[in-house]
Every structure is written in C-alpha cells, then in structure tokens.
Short mmCIF file of N, CA and C in Angstrom, two decimals:
data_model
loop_
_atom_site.label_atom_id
_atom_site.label_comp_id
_atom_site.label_asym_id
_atom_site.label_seq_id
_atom_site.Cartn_x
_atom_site.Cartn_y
_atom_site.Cartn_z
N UNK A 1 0.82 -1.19 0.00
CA UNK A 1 0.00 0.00 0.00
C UNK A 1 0.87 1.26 0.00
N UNK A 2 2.17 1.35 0.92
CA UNK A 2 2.96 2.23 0.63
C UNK A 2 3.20 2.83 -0.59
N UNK A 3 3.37 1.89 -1.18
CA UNK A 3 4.24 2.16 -3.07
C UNK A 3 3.13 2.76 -3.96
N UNK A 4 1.72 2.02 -3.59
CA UNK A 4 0.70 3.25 -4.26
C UNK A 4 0.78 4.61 -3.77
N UNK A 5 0.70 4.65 -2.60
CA UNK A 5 0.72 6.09 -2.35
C UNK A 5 1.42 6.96 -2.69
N UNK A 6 3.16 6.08 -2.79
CA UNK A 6 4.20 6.89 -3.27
C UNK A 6 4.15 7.08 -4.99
N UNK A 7 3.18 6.11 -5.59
CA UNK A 7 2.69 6.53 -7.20
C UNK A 7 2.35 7.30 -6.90
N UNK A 8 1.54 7.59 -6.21
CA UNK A 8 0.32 8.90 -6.66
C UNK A 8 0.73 9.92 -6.17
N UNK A 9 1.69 10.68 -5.34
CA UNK A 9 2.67 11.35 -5.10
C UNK A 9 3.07 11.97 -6.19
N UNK A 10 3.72 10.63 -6.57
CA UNK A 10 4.76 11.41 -7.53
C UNK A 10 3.99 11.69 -9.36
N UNK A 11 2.61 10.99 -9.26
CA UNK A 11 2.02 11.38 -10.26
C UNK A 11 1.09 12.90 -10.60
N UNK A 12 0.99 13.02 -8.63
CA UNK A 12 0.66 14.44 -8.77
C UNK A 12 1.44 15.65 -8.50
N UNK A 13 2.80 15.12 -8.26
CA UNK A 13 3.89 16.14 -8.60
C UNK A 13 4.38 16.30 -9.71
N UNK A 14 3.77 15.56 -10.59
CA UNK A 14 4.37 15.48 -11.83
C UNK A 14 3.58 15.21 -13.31
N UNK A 15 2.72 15.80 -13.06
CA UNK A 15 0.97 15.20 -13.86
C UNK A 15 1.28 15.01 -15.52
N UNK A 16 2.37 16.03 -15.82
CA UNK A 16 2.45 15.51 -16.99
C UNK A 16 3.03 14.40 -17.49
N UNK A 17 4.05 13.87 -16.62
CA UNK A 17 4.67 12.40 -16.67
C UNK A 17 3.29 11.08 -16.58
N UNK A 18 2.24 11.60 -15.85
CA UNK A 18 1.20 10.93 -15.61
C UNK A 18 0.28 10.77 -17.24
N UNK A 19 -0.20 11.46 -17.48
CA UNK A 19 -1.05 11.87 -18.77
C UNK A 19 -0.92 12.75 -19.70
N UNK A 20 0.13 12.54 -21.06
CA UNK A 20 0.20 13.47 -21.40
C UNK A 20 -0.42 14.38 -22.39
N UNK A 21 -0.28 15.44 -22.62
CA UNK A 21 -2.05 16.75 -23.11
C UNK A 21 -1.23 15.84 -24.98
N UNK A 22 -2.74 16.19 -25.15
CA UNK A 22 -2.88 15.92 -26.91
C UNK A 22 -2.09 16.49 -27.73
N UNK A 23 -1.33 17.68 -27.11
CA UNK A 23 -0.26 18.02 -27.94
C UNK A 23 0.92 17.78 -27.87
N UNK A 24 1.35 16.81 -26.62
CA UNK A 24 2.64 16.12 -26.26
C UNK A 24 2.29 14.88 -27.24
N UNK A 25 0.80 14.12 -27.38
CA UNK A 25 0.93 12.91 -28.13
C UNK A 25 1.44 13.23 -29.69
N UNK A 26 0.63 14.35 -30.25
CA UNK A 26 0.84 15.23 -31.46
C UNK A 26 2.26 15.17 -31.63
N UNK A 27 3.31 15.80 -30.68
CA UNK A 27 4.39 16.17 -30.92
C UNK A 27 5.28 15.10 -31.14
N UNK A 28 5.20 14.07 -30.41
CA UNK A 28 5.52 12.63 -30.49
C UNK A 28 5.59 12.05 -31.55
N UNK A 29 4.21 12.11 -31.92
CA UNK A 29 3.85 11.10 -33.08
C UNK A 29 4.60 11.92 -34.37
N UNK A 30 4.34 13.31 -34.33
CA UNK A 30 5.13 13.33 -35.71
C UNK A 30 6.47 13.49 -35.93
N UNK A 31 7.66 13.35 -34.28
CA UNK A 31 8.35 12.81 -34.77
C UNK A 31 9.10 11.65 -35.11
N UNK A 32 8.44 10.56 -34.31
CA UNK A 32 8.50 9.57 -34.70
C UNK A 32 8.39 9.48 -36.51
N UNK A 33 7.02 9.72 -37.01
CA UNK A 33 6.59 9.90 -38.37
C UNK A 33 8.07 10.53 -39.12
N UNK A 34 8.26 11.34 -38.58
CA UNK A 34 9.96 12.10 -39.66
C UNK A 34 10.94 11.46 -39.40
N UNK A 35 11.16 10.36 -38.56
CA UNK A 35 12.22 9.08 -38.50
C UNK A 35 12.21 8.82 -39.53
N UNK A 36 10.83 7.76 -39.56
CA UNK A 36 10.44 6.72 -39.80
C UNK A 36 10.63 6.91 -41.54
N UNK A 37 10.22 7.87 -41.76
CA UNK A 37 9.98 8.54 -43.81
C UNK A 37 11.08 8.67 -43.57
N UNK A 38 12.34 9.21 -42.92
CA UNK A 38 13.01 9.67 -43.19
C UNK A 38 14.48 8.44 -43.35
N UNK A 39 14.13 7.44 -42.68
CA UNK A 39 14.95 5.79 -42.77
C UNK A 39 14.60 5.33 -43.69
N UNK A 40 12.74 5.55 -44.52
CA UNK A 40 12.58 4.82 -45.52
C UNK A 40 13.05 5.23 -46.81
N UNK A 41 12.90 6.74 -46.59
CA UNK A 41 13.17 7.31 -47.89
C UNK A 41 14.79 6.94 -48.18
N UNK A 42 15.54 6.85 -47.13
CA UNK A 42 17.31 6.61 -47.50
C UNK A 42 17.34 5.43 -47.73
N UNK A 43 16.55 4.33 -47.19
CA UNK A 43 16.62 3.24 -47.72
C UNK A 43 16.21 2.73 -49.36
N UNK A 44 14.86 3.36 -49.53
CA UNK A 44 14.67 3.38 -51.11
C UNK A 44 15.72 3.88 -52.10
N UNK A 45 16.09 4.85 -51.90
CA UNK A 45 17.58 5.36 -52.46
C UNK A 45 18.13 4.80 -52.31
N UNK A 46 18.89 4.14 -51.43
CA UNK A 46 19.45 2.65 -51.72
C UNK A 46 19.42 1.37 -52.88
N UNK A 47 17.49 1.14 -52.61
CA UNK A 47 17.55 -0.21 -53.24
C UNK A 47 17.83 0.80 -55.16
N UNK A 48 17.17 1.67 -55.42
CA UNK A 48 16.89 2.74 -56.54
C UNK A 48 18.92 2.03 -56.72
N UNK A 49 19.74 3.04 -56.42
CA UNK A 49 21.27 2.54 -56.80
C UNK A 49 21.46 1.28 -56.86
N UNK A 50 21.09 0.42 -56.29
CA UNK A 50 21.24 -0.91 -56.36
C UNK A 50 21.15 -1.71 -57.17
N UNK A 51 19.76 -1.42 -57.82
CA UNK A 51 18.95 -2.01 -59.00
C UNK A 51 19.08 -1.78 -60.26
N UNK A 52 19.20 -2.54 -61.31
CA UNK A 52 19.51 -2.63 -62.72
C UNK A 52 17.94 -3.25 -63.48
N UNK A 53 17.04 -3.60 -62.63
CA UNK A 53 15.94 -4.02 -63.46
C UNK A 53 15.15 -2.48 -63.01
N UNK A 54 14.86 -1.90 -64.65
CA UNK A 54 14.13 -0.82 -65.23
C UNK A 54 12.55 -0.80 -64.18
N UNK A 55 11.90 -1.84 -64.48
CA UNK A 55 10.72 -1.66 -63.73
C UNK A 55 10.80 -1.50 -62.20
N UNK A 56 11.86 -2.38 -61.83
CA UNK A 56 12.26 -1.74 -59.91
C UNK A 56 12.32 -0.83 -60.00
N UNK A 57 13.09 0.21 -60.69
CA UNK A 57 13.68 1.20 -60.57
C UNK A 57 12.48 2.58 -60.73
N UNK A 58 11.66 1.92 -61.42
CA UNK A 58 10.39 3.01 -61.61
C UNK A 58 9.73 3.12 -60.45
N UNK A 59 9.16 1.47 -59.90
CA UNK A 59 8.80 2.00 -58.80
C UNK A 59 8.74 1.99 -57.66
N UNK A 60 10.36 1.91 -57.35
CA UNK A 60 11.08 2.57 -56.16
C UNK A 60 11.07 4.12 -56.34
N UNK A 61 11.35 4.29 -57.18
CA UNK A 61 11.57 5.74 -57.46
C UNK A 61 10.08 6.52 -57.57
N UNK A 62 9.10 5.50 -58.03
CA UNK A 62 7.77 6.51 -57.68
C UNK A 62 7.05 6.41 -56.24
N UNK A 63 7.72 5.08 -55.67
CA UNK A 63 7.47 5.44 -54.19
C UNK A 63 8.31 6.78 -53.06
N UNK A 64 9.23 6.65 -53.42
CA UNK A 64 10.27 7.12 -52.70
C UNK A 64 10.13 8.70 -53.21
N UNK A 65 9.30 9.24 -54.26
CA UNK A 65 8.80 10.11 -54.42
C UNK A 65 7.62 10.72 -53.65
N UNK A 66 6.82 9.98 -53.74
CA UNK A 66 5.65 10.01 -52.69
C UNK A 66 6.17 9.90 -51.30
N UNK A 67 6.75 8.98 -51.11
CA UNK A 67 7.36 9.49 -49.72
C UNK A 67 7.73 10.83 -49.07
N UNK A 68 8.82 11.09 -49.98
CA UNK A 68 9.58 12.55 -49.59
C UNK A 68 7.91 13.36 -50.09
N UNK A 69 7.40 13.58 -50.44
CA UNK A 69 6.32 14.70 -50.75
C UNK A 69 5.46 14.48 -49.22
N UNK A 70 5.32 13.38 -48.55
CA UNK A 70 4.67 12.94 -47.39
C UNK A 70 5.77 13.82 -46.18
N UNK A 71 7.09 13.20 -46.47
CA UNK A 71 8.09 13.45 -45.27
C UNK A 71 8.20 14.87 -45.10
N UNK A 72 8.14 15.67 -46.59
CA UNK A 72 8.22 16.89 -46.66
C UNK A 72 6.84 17.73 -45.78
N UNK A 73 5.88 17.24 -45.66
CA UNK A 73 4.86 17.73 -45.49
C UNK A 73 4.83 17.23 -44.18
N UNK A 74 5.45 16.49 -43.28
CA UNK A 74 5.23 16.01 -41.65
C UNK A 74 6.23 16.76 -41.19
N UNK A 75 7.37 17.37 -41.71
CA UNK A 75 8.49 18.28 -41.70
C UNK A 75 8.19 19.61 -40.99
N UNK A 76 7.24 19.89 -42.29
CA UNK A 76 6.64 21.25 -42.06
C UNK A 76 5.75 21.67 -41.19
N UNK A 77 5.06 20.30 -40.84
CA UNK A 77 4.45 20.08 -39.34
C UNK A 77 4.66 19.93 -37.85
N UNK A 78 5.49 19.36 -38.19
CA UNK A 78 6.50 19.26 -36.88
C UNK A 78 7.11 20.82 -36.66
N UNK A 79 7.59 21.29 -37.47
CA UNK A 79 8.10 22.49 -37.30
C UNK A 79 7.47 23.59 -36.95
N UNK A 80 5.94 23.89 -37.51
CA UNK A 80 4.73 25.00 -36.97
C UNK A 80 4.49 23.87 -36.10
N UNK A 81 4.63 22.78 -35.80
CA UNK A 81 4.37 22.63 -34.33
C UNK A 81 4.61 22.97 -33.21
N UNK A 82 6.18 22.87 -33.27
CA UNK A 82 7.04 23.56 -32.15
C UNK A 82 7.24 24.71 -32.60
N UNK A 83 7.03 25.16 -32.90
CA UNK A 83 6.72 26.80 -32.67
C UNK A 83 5.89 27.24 -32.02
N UNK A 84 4.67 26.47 -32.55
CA UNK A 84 3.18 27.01 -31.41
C UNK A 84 3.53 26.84 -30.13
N UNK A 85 4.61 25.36 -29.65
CA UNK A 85 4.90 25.54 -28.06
C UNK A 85 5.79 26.26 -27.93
N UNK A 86 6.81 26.52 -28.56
CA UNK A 86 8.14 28.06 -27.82
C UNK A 86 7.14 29.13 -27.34
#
C-alpha cells in the first residue's frame, strides 16, 4: 500500500509524466513519423542505386517520391508545431 501512495505522489507532482495533453501525443507522433519517412526514404535510395531491373527502378523511385512529398509535409508540421509551443 505504501508504493501506491508513493505513485500517486509522484504522479501528482508530476501530472504531466502521468497523462500526457494531446499536444505532447501530437508532438511525439510526428516525430517519430519524420524518422520513420526519413529511414525509408534513405533506404529506397538505396535499393533505386542498387537495381539494374528498369521496372524496380520506376517503382522505387515513384514510391520514394511520394514518400519525400509525405516526409516533406510532416516536416513542415513538426516544425509549426514547435513553434506554437516556444
């Protein structure tokens, strides 16, 4: 019973460690999201150099297009994101 009490202590000294507001999940998630495009997209560029068959190469390269137009655009989000919190 001790150790609950000492949770809830320290969850209400610390509420945001407890639950965090929709714009900590927001902030999170998109940067996770600009990893994530951002490992895939270097990886497609990869297989793109790699490859000698014409049709891979189209569409790696029309994914990895769409990607970066995605990554570019979670970029720009993330960024007027943290701004709104400074």
């Amino acid at each position: 019973m001790e150790i609950e009490a000492f949770r809830k202590q320290l969850i209400d000294a610390n509420p945001k460690t407890a639950s965090p507001t929709k714009k900590e999940l927001l902030s999170e998630d998109l940067a996770i999201a600009y990893e994530a495009l951002d490992r895939i997209t270097d990886n497609l560029g990869e297989l793109i150099n790699e490859t000698n068959d014409t049709d891979e190469l189209i569409y790696y390269a029309q994914i990895r297009g769409e990607l970066c137009s995605h990554f570019n655009g979670i970029a720009m989000l993330l960024e007027d994101h943290n701004q709104d919190i400074s």
